[in-house]
GROMACS .gro file of C-alpha atoms in nm:
model
  327
    1MET     CA    1  13.305   3.848  10.321
    2ARG     CA    2  13.158   3.984   9.999
    3LYS     CA    3  13.341   4.237   9.787
    4VAL     CA    4  13.187   4.563   9.666
    5ALA     CA    5  13.035   4.537   9.320
    6LEU     CA    6  13.159   4.797   9.077
    7VAL     CA    7  12.900   4.832   8.805
    8GLY     CA    8  13.041   5.057   8.541
    9GLY     CA    9  12.798   5.307   8.394
   10LEU     CA   10  12.499   5.197   8.600
   11GLY     CA   11  12.375   5.376   8.911
   12LEU     CA   12  12.162   5.196   9.165
   13GLY     CA   13  11.840   5.299   8.997
   14GLY     CA   14  11.967   5.198   8.653
   15LEU     CA   15  12.077   4.858   8.774
   16ALA     CA   16  11.745   4.803   8.950
   17LEU     CA   17  11.562   4.880   8.626
   18PHE     CA   18  11.795   4.645   8.439
   19VAL     CA   19  11.718   4.370   8.691
   20ALA     CA   20  11.342   4.426   8.664
   21LEU     CA   21  11.358   4.391   8.287
   22LEU     CA   22  11.589   4.093   8.313
   23VAL     CA   23  11.351   3.910   8.546
   24VAL     CA   24  11.066   3.953   8.300
   25GLY     CA   25  11.282   3.847   8.006
   26VAL     CA   26  11.432   3.544   8.173
   27TYR     CA   27  11.098   3.417   8.298
   28SER     CA   28  10.941   3.460   7.959
   29ALA     CA   29  11.219   3.251   7.808
   30ALA     CA   30  11.204   3.000   8.092
   31ALA     CA   31  10.839   2.927   8.029
   32GLY     CA   32  10.953   2.688   7.758
   33ILE     CA   33  11.165   2.475   7.991
   34VAL     CA   34  11.001   2.135   8.028
   35GLY     CA   35  10.972   1.940   8.351
   36GLY     CA   36  11.100   1.980   8.704
   37ALA     CA   37  11.377   1.819   8.905
   38GLY     CA   38  11.241   1.476   8.831
   39LYS     CA   39  11.287   1.152   9.024
   40ASN     CA   40  11.586   1.075   9.238
   41GLY     CA   41  11.756   0.828   9.006
   42GLY     CA   42  11.969   0.694   9.293
   43LYS     CA   43  12.239   0.963   9.265
   44LEU     CA   44  12.333   1.242   9.503
   45ALA     CA   45  12.344   1.603   9.386
   46LYS     CA   46  12.690   1.751   9.354
   47ASN     CA   47  12.829   1.875   9.689
   48ALA     CA   48  12.497   1.803   9.864
   49VAL     CA   49  12.671   1.578  10.118
   50PRO     CA   50  13.003   1.645  10.297
   51ALA     CA   51  13.275   1.480  10.091
   52ALA     CA   52  13.382   1.252  10.379
   53TYR     CA   53  13.042   1.082  10.379
   54GLU     CA   54  12.937   1.098  10.013
   55ASP     CA   55  13.053   0.748   9.915
   56LEU     CA   56  12.894   0.591  10.223
   57VAL     CA   57  12.559   0.760  10.162
   58GLN     CA   58  12.567   0.677   9.791
   59GLU     CA   59  12.645   0.309   9.853
   60TRP     CA   60  12.418   0.238  10.149
   61GLY     CA   61  12.134   0.463  10.036
   62ASN     CA   62  12.041   0.207   9.770
   63LEU     CA   63  12.002  -0.079  10.017
   64CYS     CA   64  11.625  -0.129   9.977
   65ASP     CA   65  11.337  -0.003   9.764
   66GLU     CA   66  11.206   0.238  10.029
   67LEU     CA   67  11.544   0.406  10.074
   68SER     CA   68  11.751   0.624   9.841
   69PRO     CA   69  12.081   0.811   9.880
   70ALA     CA   70  11.895   1.143   9.881
   71LEU     CA   71  11.649   1.025  10.145
   72LEU     CA   72  11.929   0.888  10.364
   73ALA     CA   73  12.118   1.216  10.325
   74ALA     CA   74  11.813   1.422  10.419
   75GLN     CA   75  11.759   1.200  10.723
   76LEU     CA   76  12.120   1.228  10.845
   77ASN     CA   77  12.109   1.603  10.789
   78GLN     CA   78  11.796   1.622  11.003
   79GLU     CA   79  11.928   1.389  11.270
   80SER     CA   80  12.266   1.549  11.337
   81GLY     CA   81  12.354   1.810  11.074
   82TRP     CA   82  12.637   1.571  10.974
   83ASN     CA   83  12.795   1.598  11.320
   84PRO     CA   84  12.946   1.258  11.415
   85SER     CA   85  12.984   1.376  11.776
   86ALA     CA   86  12.622   1.484  11.820
   87GLN     CA   87  12.444   1.376  12.138
   88SER     CA   88  12.086   1.470  12.223
   89HIS     CA   89  11.922   1.528  12.561
   90ALA     CA   90  11.758   1.186  12.512
   91ALA     CA   91  12.105   1.023  12.480
   92ALA     CA   92  12.079   0.973  12.104
   93GLN     CA   93  12.433   0.943  11.975
   94GLY     CA   94  12.641   1.003  11.666
   95ILE     CA   95  12.572   1.112  11.311
   96ALA     CA   96  12.258   0.893  11.287
   97GLN     CA   97  12.139   0.961  11.644
   98PHE     CA   98  12.096   0.605  11.768
   99ILE     CA   99  11.987   0.558  12.129
  100PRO     CA  100  12.208   0.301  12.306
  101GLY     CA  101  11.942   0.030  12.324
  102THR     CA  102  11.868   0.052  11.951
  103TRP     CA  103  12.238   0.059  11.864
  104ALA     CA  104  12.300  -0.254  12.072
  105VAL     CA  105  12.056  -0.443  11.849
  106HIS     CA  106  12.099  -0.274  11.510
  107GLY     CA  107  12.451  -0.129  11.510
  108ILE     CA  108  12.686  -0.306  11.268
  109ASP     CA  109  13.062  -0.315  11.218
  110ALA     CA  110  13.043  -0.200  10.857
  111ASN     CA  111  13.409  -0.105  10.818
  112GLY     CA  112  13.533  -0.440  10.955
  113ASP     CA  113  13.760  -0.301  11.225
  114GLY     CA  114  13.614  -0.535  11.485
  115VAL     CA  115  13.403  -0.275  11.665
  116ALA     CA  116  13.050  -0.151  11.596
  117ASP     CA  117  13.108   0.212  11.695
  118VAL     CA  118  12.810   0.450  11.710
  119TRP     CA  119  13.050   0.748  11.693
  120ASP     CA  120  13.216   0.625  11.372
  121PRO     CA  121  13.025   0.735  11.058
  122GLU     CA  122  13.169   0.434  10.871
  123ASP     CA  123  12.959   0.218  11.104
  124ALA     CA  124  12.674   0.456  11.188
  125ILE     CA  125  12.571   0.549  10.834
  126PRO     CA  126  12.548   0.187  10.713
  127SER     CA  127  12.368   0.101  11.037
  128ALA     CA  128  12.115   0.377  10.973
  129ALA     CA  129  12.053   0.237  10.624
  130THR     CA  130  12.014  -0.123  10.744
  131TYR     CA  131  11.790  -0.012  11.031
  132ASN     CA  132  11.572   0.188  10.792
  133CYS     CA  133  11.534  -0.112  10.566
  134SER     CA  134  11.453  -0.340  10.860
  135LEU     CA  135  11.184  -0.096  10.971
  136ALA     CA  136  11.052  -0.078  10.614
  137SER     CA  137  11.006  -0.455  10.618
  138TYR     CA  138  10.827  -0.439  10.954
  139VAL     CA  139  10.570  -0.184  10.832
  140ARG     CA  140  10.543  -0.294  10.469
  141ASP     CA  141  10.182  -0.410  10.511
  142VAL     CA  142  10.071  -0.087  10.681
  143PRO     CA  143   9.848   0.138  10.463
  144GLY     CA  144   9.990   0.463  10.328
  145ASP     CA  145  10.320   0.575  10.182
  146PRO     CA  146  10.583   0.306  10.257
  147VAL     CA  147  10.867   0.561  10.267
  148GLU     CA  148  10.683   0.784  10.514
  149ASN     CA  149  10.591   0.482  10.724
  150MET     CA  150  10.958   0.380  10.734
  151LEU     CA  151  11.066   0.728  10.845
  152ALA     CA  152  10.792   0.740  11.106
  153ALA     CA  153  10.908   0.404  11.238
  154TYR     CA  154  11.265   0.537  11.266
  155ASN     CA  155  11.138   0.827  11.477
  156ALA     CA  156  10.855   0.670  11.679
  157GLY     CA  157  10.912   0.297  11.647
  158PRO     CA  158  10.745   0.044  11.415
  159TYR     CA  159  10.475  -0.052  11.664
  160ALA     CA  160  10.337   0.302  11.672
  161VAL     CA  161  10.311   0.295  11.291
  162ILE     CA  162  10.137  -0.041  11.300
  163GLN     CA  163   9.906   0.068  11.583
  164TYR     CA  164   9.788   0.381  11.401
  165GLY     CA  165   9.785   0.230  11.051
  166GLY     CA  166  10.040   0.481  10.917
  167VAL     CA  167  10.230   0.784  11.041
  168PRO     CA  168  10.118   0.820  11.405
  169PRO     CA  169   9.950   1.142  11.524
  170TYR     CA  170  10.257   1.265  11.709
  171THR     CA  171  10.358   1.620  11.619
  172GLU     CA  172  10.728   1.539  11.643
  173THR     CA  173  10.698   1.237  11.415
  174GLN     CA  174  10.476   1.412  11.160
  175ASN     CA  175  10.720   1.704  11.143
  176TYR     CA  176  11.013   1.462  11.115
  177VAL     CA  177  10.859   1.289  10.815
  178ARG     CA  178  10.751   1.616  10.651
  179ILE     CA  179  11.092   1.783  10.685
  180ILE     CA  180  11.287   1.487  10.549
  181ARG     CA  181  11.058   1.432  10.252
  182ALA     CA  182  11.067   1.804  10.170
  183ALA     CA  183  11.449   1.811  10.191
  184GLU     CA  184  11.498   1.489   9.993
  185GLU     CA  185  11.479   1.661   9.654
  186SER     CA  186  11.762   1.898   9.737
  187PHE     CA  187  12.001   1.606   9.795
  188ALA     CA  188  11.908   1.423   9.473
  189ALA     CA  189  12.062   1.460   9.130
  190PRO     CA  190  11.789   1.454   8.862
  191PRO     CA  191  11.810   1.195   8.584
  192GLU     CA  192  12.025   1.285   8.285
  193ASP     CA  193  11.720   1.364   8.071
  194GLN     CA  194  11.579   1.607   8.330
  195ARG     CA  195  11.880   1.822   8.418
  196ARG     CA  196  11.699   2.146   8.338
  197LEU     CA  197  11.507   2.274   8.638
  198ALA     CA  198  11.170   2.443   8.611
  199PRO     CA  199  11.161   2.808   8.721
  200SER     CA  200  10.985   2.898   9.043
  201GLU     CA  201  10.664   3.090   8.981
  202LEU     CA  202  10.714   3.280   9.305
  203ALA     CA  203  11.080   3.374   9.253
  204ALA     CA  204  11.005   3.709   9.089
  205GLY     CA  205  10.816   3.812   9.404
  206ALA     CA  206  11.115   3.720   9.618
  207VAL     CA  207  11.344   3.926   9.395
  208HIS     CA  208  11.105   4.221   9.419
  209PHE     CA  209  11.110   4.199   9.799
  210ALA     CA  210  11.492   4.197   9.799
  211GLN     CA  211  11.501   4.500   9.565
  212GLU     CA  212  11.282   4.690   9.812
  213GLN     CA  213  11.550   4.643  10.078
  214LEU     CA  214  11.839   4.790   9.873
  215GLY     CA  215  12.033   5.042  10.079
  216THR     CA  216  11.922   4.898  10.415
  217PRO     CA  217  12.213   4.866  10.664
  218TYR     CA  218  12.331   4.515  10.748
  219LEU     CA  219  12.263   4.371  11.094
  220TRP     CA  220  12.413   4.043  11.218
  221GLY     CA  221  12.117   3.820  11.311
  222GLY     CA  222  11.874   4.068  11.158
  223ASN     CA  223  11.534   3.939  11.048
  224GLY     CA  224  11.391   4.269  10.922
  225THR     CA  225  11.154   4.295  11.219
  226PRO     CA  226  11.072   4.621  11.401
  227GLU     CA  227  11.305   4.531  11.686
  228HIS     CA  228  11.582   4.498  11.427
  229ASP     CA  229  11.486   4.831  11.266
  230GLY     CA  230  11.400   4.652  10.944
  231ARG     CA  231  11.760   4.534  10.899
  232PHE     CA  232  11.883   4.192  10.785
  233ASP     CA  233  12.183   3.967  10.767
  234CYS     CA  234  12.235   3.753  10.456
  235SER     CA  235  12.011   3.458  10.542
  236GLY     CA  236  11.761   3.680  10.720
  237LEU     CA  237  11.710   3.865  10.391
  238THR     CA  238  11.665   3.549  10.182
  239LYS     CA  239  11.431   3.397  10.439
  240ALA     CA  240  11.216   3.712  10.450
  241ALA     CA  241  11.212   3.743  10.070
  242TYR     CA  242  11.068   3.394  10.026
  243GLU     CA  243  10.842   3.425  10.329
  244ALA     CA  244  10.685   3.722  10.148
  245VAL     CA  245  10.571   3.483   9.871
  246GLY     CA  246  10.462   3.201  10.100
  247ILE     CA  247  10.773   2.981  10.104
  248GLU     CA  248  10.924   2.907  10.444
  249LEU     CA  249  11.303   2.872  10.451
  250PRO     CA  250  11.530   2.769  10.738
  251ARG     CA  251  11.698   3.057  10.919
  252VAL     CA  252  12.067   2.995  10.844
  253ALA     CA  253  12.242   2.982  10.509
  254ASN     CA  254  12.380   2.628  10.518
  255ASP     CA  255  12.033   2.495  10.603
  256GLN     CA  256  11.876   2.701  10.323
  257TRP     CA  257  12.096   2.504  10.082
  258ALA     CA  258  11.861   2.209  10.138
  259SER     CA  259  11.543   2.401  10.049
  260GLY     CA  260  11.514   2.287   9.686
  261PRO     CA  261  11.695   2.141   9.383
  262HIS     CA  262  12.030   2.277   9.267
  263PRO     CA  263  12.059   2.440   8.923
  264GLU     CA  264  12.398   2.453   8.754
  265ARG     CA  265  12.573   2.787   8.705
  266ASP     CA  266  12.451   2.816   8.344
  267GLU     CA  267  12.092   2.734   8.451
  268LEU     CA  268  12.053   3.015   8.705
  269LEU     CA  269  11.733   3.217   8.700
  270PRO     CA  270  11.631   3.524   8.903
  271GLY     CA  271  11.519   3.416   9.249
  272ASP     CA  272  11.764   3.130   9.285
  273LEU     CA  273  11.961   3.139   9.608
  274VAL     CA  274  12.337   3.149   9.552
  275PHE     CA  275  12.577   3.024   9.817
  276PHE     CA  276  12.941   3.075   9.911
  277ALA     CA  277  13.151   2.838  10.123
  278ASN     CA  278  13.489   2.798  10.286
  279ASP     CA  279  13.511   2.436  10.167
  280LEU     CA  280  13.371   2.378   9.819
  281THR     CA  281  13.310   2.010   9.897
  282ASP     CA  282  13.108   2.063  10.216
  283SER     CA  283  12.770   2.238  10.235
  284ARG     CA  284  12.810   2.278  10.612
  285SER     CA  285  13.088   2.531  10.546
  286ILE     CA  286  12.853   2.771  10.363
  287HIS     CA  287  12.903   3.119  10.507
  288HIS     CA  288  12.699   3.347  10.279
  289VAL     CA  289  12.384   3.351  10.066
  290GLY     CA  290  12.226   3.596   9.824
  291ILE     CA  291  11.934   3.611   9.579
  292TYR     CA  292  12.032   3.585   9.214
  293VAL     CA  293  11.889   3.859   8.992
  294GLY     CA  294  12.049   3.775   8.656
  295GLY     CA  295  12.346   3.900   8.459
  296GLY     CA  296  12.591   3.747   8.706
  297TYR     CA  297  12.462   3.955   8.998
  298MET     CA  298  12.280   3.893   9.325
  299ILE     CA  299  12.118   4.107   9.591
  300ASP     CA  300  12.273   4.035   9.928
  301ALA     CA  301  12.330   4.166  10.278
  302PRO     CA  302  12.712   4.144  10.286
  303TYR     CA  303  12.856   4.222  10.631
  304THR     CA  304  12.857   4.465  10.924
  305GLY     CA  305  12.908   4.820  10.804
  306ALA     CA  306  12.770   4.752  10.454
  307GLU     CA  307  12.423   4.794  10.306
  308ILE     CA  308  12.204   4.554  10.110
  309ARG     CA  309  12.326   4.590   9.752
  310PHE     CA  310  12.406   4.425   9.419
  311ASP     CA  311  12.716   4.204   9.416
  312PRO     CA  312  12.870   3.974   9.152
  313ILE     CA  313  12.835   3.603   9.221
  314ASP     CA  314  13.147   3.486   9.041
  315SER     CA  315  13.412   3.449   9.308
  316ALA     CA  316  13.648   3.176   9.426
  317ASP     CA  317  13.416   3.074   9.710
  318TYR     CA  318  13.103   3.032   9.494
  319PHE     CA  319  12.953   2.700   9.608
  320GLY     CA  320  12.633   2.658   9.409
  321ALA     CA  321  12.265   2.747   9.397
  322THR     CA  322  11.927   2.631   9.519
  323ARG     CA  323  11.586   2.690   9.363
  324PRO     CA  324  11.349   2.712   9.665
  325THR     CA  325  11.031   2.513   9.636
  326ALA     CA  326  10.706   2.536   9.829
  327GLY     CA  327  10.654   2.273  10.095
   0.00000   0.00000   0.00000
């Protein structure tokens, strides 16, 4: 639940004008920031992975050249949403979604307790890493991007990748590869010399869209569509704001966390998404999102009975920020 922002001396119109000027000023200053998020560097971004699995992903994500901790994290997030009890309609099981036949061959007892258990992340995460690297070796001579070929082999099998000379023309597999590669950056910490993140050129348009919705009543599950009377919930607002500038975001807040790199609190720029969580070590506990507008404030759709408004971002449940990127 967000608290009402009390902005002394500024009415809604005055604050909106302040924000408009601030956006221009911040982006003018930001034009001098050099570089983007940079290469992975083998490290996970802070709080990108649930704390219970961070060490496993960090260790096993560096198992082979085609794999990285960020890539492994993006894959596990796509496979199960970090749910160790997940089971699909196709009988895929556990946090890494192994089907029983594949687990029987490639599952390992990584924690040394005498059992290779598909439901135990201490076995399943290392098994996913070793299986990825095995697949990478199978398809290493196939033309194209070796990382994408590895991911395609995880989804469709190595023989399909070999048969088609790269990512096979299956919609499911192509989407699987695209989603994981797009999410990879959000799980990766940039190298020490590239900590500053480049501003999004489209962020000002997203902020403008959000400003246009100020005063609109909140609606749980609202997407701003005619059937919702133009009303939004928190993630519906952020999704619509970035959709207006051509960037597609996931629908719910804790999935939007993985839509780009993560600026630090002192690096925030207008347009960054700011998140709030029940557990500050676990991105799956995110319960709220807003669009940062500068000066310590965001525009957000707070809760039932409230209207879209300006709120401060500095609160005990502040989790972090994401700078959405196209693609």
